[in-house]
mmCIF file of C-alpha atoms in Angstrom:
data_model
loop_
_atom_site.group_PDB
_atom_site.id
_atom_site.type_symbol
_atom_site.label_atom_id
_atom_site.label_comp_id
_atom_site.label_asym_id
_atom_site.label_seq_id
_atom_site.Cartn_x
_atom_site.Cartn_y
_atom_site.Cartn_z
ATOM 1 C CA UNK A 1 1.625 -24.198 -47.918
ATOM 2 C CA UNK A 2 3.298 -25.802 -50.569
ATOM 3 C CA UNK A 3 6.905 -27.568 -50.412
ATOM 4 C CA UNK A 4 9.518 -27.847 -52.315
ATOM 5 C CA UNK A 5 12.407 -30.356 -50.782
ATOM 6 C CA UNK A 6 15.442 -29.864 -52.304
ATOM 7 C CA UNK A 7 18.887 -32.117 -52.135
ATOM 8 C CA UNK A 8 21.155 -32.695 -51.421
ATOM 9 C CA UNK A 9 21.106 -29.910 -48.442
ATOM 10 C CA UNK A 10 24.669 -29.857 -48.458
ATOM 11 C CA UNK A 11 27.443 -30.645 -51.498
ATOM 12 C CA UNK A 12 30.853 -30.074 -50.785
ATOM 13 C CA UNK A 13 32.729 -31.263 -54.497
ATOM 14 C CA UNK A 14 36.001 -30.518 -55.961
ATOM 15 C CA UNK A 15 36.466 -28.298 -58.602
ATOM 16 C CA UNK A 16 35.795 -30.017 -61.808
ATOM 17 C CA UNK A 17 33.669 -32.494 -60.953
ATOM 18 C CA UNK A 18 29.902 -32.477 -62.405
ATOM 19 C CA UNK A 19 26.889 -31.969 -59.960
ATOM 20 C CA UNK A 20 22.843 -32.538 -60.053
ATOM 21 C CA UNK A 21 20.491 -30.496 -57.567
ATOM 22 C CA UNK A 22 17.011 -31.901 -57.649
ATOM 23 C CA UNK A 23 13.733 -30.031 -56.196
ATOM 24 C CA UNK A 24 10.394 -32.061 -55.845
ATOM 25 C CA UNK A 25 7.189 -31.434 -55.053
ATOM 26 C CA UNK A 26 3.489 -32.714 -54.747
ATOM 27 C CA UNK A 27 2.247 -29.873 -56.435
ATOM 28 C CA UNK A 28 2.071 -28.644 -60.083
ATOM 29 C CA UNK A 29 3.333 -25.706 -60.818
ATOM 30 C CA UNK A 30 2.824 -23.119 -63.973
ATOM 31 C CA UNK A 31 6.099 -22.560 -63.878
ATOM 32 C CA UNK A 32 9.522 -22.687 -61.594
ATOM 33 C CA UNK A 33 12.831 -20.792 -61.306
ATOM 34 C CA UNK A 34 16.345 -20.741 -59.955
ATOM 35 C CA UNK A 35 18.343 -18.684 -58.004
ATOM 36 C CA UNK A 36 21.556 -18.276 -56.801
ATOM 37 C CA UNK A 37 22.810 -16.804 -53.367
ATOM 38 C CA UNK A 38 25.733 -15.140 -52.447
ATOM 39 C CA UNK A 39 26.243 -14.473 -48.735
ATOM 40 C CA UNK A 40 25.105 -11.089 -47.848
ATOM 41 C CA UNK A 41 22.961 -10.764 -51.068
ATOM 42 C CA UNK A 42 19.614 -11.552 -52.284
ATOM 43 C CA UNK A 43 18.359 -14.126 -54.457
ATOM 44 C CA UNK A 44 19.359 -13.472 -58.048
ATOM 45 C CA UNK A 45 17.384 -15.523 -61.005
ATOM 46 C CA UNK A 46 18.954 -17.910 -63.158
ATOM 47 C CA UNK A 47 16.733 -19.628 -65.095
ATOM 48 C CA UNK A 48 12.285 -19.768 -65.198
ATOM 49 C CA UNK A 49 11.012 -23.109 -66.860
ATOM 50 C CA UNK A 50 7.413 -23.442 -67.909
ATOM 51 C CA UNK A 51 7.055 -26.261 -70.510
ATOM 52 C CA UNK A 52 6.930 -29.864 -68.509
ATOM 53 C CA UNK A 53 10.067 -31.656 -69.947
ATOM 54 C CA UNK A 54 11.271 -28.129 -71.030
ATOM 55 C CA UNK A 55 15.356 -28.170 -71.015
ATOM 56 C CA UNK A 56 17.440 -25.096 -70.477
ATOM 57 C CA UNK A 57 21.242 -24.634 -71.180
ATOM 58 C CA UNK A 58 23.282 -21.734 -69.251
ATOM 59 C CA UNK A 59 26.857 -21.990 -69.898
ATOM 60 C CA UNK A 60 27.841 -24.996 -67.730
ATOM 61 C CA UNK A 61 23.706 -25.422 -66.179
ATOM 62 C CA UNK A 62 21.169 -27.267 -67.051
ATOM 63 C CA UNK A 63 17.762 -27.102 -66.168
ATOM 64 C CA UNK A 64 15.105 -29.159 -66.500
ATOM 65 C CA UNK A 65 10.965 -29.699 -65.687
ATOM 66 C CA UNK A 66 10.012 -32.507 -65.024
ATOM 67 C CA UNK A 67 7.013 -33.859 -67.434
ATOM 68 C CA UNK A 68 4.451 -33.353 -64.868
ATOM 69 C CA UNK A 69 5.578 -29.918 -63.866
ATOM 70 C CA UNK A 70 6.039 -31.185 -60.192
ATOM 71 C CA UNK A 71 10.085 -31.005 -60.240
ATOM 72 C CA UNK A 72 12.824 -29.962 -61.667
ATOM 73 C CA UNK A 73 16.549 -30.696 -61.519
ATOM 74 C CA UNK A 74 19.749 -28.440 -61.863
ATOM 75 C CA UNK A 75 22.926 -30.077 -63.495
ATOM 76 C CA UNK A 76 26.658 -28.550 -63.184
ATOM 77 C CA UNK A 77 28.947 -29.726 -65.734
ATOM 78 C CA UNK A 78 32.869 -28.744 -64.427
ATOM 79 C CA UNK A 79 32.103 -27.081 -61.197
ATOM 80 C CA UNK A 80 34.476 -23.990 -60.714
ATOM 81 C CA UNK A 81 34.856 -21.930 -57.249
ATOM 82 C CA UNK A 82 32.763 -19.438 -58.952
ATOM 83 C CA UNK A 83 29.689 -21.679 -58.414
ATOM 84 C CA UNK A 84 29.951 -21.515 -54.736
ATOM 85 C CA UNK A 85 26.644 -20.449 -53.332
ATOM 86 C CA UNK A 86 23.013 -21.467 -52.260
ATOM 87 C CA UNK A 87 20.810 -22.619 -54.589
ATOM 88 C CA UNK A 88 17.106 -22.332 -54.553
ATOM 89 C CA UNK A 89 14.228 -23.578 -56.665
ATOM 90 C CA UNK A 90 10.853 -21.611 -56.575
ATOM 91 C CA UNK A 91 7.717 -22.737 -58.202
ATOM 92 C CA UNK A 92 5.373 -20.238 -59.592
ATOM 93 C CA UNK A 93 1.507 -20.366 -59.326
ATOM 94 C CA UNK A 94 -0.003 -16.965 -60.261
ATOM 95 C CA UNK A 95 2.113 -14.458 -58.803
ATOM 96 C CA UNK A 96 2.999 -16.415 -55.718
ATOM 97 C CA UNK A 97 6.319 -17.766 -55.357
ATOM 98 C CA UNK A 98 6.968 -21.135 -53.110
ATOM 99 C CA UNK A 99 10.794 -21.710 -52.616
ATOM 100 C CA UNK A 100 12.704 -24.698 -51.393
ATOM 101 C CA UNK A 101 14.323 -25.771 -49.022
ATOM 102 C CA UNK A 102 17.914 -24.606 -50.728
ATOM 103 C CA UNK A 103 21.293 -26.518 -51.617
ATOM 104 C CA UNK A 104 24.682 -25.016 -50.232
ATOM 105 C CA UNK A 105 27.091 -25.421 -52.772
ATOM 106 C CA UNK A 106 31.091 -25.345 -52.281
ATOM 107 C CA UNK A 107 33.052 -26.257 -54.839
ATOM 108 C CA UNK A 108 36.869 -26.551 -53.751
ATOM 109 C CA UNK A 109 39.389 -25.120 -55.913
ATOM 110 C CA UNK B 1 17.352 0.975 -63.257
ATOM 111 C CA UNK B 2 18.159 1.323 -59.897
ATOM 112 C CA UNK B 3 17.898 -1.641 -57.568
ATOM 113 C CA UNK B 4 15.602 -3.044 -54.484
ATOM 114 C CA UNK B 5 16.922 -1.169 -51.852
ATOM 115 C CA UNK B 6 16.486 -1.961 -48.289
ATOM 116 C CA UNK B 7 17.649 -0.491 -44.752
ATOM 117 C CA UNK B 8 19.624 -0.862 -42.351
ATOM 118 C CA UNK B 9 21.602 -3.541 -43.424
ATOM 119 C CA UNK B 10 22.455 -5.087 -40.444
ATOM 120 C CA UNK B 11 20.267 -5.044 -36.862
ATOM 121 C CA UNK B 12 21.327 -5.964 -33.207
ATOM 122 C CA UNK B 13 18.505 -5.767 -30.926
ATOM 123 C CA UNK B 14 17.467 -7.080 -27.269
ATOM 124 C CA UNK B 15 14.173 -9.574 -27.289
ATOM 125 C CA UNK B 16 11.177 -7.694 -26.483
ATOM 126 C CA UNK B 17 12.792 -4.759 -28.446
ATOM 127 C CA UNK B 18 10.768 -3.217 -31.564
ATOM 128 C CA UNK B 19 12.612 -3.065 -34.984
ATOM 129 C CA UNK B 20 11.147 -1.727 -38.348
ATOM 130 C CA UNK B 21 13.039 -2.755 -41.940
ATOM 131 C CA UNK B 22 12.823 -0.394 -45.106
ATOM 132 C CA UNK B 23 12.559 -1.202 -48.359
ATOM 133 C CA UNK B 24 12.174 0.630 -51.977
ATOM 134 C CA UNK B 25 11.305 -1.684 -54.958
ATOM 135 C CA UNK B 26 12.372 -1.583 -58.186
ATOM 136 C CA UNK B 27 10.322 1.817 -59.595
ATOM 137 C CA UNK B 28 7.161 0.772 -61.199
ATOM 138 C CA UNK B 29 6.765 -2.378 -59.662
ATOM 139 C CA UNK B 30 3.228 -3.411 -58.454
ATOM 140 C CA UNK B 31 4.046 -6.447 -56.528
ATOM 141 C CA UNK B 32 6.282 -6.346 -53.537
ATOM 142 C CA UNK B 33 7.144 -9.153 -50.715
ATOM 143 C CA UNK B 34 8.836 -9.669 -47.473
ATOM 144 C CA UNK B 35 10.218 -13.287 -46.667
ATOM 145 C CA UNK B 36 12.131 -14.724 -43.867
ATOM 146 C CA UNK B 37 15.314 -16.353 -44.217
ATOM 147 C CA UNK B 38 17.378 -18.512 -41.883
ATOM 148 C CA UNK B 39 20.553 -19.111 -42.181
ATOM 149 C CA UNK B 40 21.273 -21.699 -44.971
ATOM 150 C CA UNK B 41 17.568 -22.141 -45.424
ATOM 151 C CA UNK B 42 15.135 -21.267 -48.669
ATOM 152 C CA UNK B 43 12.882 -17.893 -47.947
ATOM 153 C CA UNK B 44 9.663 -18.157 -46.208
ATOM 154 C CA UNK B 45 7.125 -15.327 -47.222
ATOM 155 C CA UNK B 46 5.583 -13.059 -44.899
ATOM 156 C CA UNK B 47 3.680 -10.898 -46.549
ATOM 157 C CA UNK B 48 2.785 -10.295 -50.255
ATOM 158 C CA UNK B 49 1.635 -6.786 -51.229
ATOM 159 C CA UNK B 50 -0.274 -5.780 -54.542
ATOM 160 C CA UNK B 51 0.069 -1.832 -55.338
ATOM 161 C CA UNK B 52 -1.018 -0.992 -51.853
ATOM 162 C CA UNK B 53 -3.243 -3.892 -50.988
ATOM 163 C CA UNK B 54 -2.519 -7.158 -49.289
ATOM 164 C CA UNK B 55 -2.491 -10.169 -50.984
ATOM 165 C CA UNK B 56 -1.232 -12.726 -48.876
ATOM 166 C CA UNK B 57 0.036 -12.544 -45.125
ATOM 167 C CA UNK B 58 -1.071 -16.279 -43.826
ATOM 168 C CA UNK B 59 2.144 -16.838 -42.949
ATOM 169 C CA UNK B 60 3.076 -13.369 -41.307
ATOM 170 C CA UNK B 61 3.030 -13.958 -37.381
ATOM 171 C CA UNK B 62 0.262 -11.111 -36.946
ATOM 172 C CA UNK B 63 0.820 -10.924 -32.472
ATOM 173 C CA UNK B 64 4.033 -9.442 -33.339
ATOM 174 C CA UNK B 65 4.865 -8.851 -36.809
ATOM 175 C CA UNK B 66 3.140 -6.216 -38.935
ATOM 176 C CA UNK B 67 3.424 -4.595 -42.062
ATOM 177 C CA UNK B 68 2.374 -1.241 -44.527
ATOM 178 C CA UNK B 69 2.852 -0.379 -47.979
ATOM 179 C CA UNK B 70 1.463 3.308 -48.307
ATOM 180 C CA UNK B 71 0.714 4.517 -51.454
ATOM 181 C CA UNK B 72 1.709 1.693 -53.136
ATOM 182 C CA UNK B 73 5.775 2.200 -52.993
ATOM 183 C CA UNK B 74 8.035 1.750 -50.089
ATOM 184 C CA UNK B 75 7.050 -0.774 -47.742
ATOM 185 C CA UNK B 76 8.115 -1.123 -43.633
ATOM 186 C CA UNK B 77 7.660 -4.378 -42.115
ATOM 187 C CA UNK B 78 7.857 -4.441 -38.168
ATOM 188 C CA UNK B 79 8.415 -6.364 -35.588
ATOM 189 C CA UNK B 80 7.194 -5.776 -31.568
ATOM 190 C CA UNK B 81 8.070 -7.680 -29.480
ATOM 191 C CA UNK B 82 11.298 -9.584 -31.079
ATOM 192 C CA UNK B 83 12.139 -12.981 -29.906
ATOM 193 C CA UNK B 84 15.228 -14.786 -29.929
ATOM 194 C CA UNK B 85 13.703 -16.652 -33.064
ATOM 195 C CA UNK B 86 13.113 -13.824 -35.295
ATOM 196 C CA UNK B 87 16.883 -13.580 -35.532
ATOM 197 C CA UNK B 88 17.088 -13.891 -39.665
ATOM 198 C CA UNK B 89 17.558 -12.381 -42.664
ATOM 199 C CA UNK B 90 14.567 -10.405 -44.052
ATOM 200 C CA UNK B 91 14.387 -9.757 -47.931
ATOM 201 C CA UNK B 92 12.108 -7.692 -49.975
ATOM 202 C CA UNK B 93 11.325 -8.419 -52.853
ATOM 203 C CA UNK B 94 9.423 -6.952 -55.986
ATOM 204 C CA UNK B 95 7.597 -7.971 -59.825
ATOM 205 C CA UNK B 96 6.748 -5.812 -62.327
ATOM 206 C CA UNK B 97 3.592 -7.351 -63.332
ATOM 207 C CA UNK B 98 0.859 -9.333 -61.450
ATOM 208 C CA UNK B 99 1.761 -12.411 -62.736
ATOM 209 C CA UNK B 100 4.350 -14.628 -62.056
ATOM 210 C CA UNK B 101 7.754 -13.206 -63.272
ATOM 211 C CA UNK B 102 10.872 -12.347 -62.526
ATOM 212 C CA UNK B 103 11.493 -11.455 -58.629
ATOM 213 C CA UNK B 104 14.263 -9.129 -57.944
ATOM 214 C CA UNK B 105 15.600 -9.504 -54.828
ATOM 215 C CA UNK B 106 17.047 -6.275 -52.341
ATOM 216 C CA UNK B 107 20.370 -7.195 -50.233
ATOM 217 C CA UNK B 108 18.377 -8.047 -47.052
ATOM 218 C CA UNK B 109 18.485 -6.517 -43.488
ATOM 219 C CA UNK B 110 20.624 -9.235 -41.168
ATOM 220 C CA UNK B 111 18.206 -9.222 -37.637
ATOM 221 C CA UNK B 112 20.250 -10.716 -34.683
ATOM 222 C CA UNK B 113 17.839 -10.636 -31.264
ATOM 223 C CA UNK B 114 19.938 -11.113 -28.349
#
């Protein structure tokens, strides 16, 4: 099984205030994604890397792969309430998917 | 297009109860899974279905838990006997292609076990 070990587990922030996520692993990946959860509702997809140091802009995100396609980090600029949810990184190898361990994000209005 | 659907949405069962999930992937999709999420936690695949065939289920609890995906559609996963740990939330899942793209997620059956 591979892991990914995300943190922090928990974030608890203010609205306004900037954010990183990071998700590491031991193994190399062809390419990895991010979700976002909303209690009561699946996964949805954010954002799929593939290129090691490969950086993605979303609005207020940014994503990036690491060099040796073993992690990847998630930045918030200006949190809003809106951005309340759990976060999960999942790296890609074929068609299997390996997620993390997930980052519950609450951002205080 | 119409979404992953599953059923029921919610489940309260005894342990040592039986309880089956439902779920319809997107149309056209070849690749459907079932994971197991707790509470706060990331997914934890159970079972990874190609068309109709089974591509991965190392992680599927096979005393207890099992799974189908006839004709290459809708999939049931099942669980006999339930224990108190099985209470979770179970998602299905489903690709388009064979290769590693994007997974759309159904709104996932909430399993309490009593």
């Amino acid at each position: 099984t591979q892991l990914l070990e995300q943190s922090p587990q928990f974030l608890s922030i203010q609205e306004g205030e900037n954010l990183t996520v990071y998700c590491n692993s031991s193994s190399v990946f062809s390419s990895l994604q991010w979700y976002r959860q909303e209690p009561g509702e699946g996964p949805v997809l954010l954002v799929t890397v593939v290129t090691g140091g490969e950086v993605k802009k979303l609005k207020r995100l940014t994503f990036q792969f690491g060099d040796a396609r073993k992690d990847s980090s998630l930045h918030i600029t200006a949190a809003q309430p809106g951005d309340t949810g759990l976060y999960l990184c999942a790296g890609v190898t074929g068609n299997q998917f390996y997620f993390g361990t997930g980052t519950s994000l609450t951002v205080i209005p | 297009e119409a979404g992953v659907a599953q059923s029921p949405r919610y489940k309260i069962i005894e342990k040592r109860q039986s309880v089956a999930f439902w779920c319809n992937p997107i149309s056209g999709h070849a690749t459907l899974y079932w994971y197991q999420q707790i509470l706060g936690q990331g997914p934890k695949l159970l079972i990874q279905f190609q068309n109709n065939g089974v591509v991965d289920d190392s992680q599927l609890p096979k005393d207890r838990f099992s799974a189908e995906r006839l004709k290459g559609v809708d999939s049931t996963l099942k669980i006999q006997p339930a224990k108190l740990e099985d209470s979770a939330v179970y998602l299905c899942a489903s690709t388009r292609g064979t290769r590693g793209d994007t997974q759309y997620f159904g709104p996932g059956t909430r399993l309490t076990v009593l």
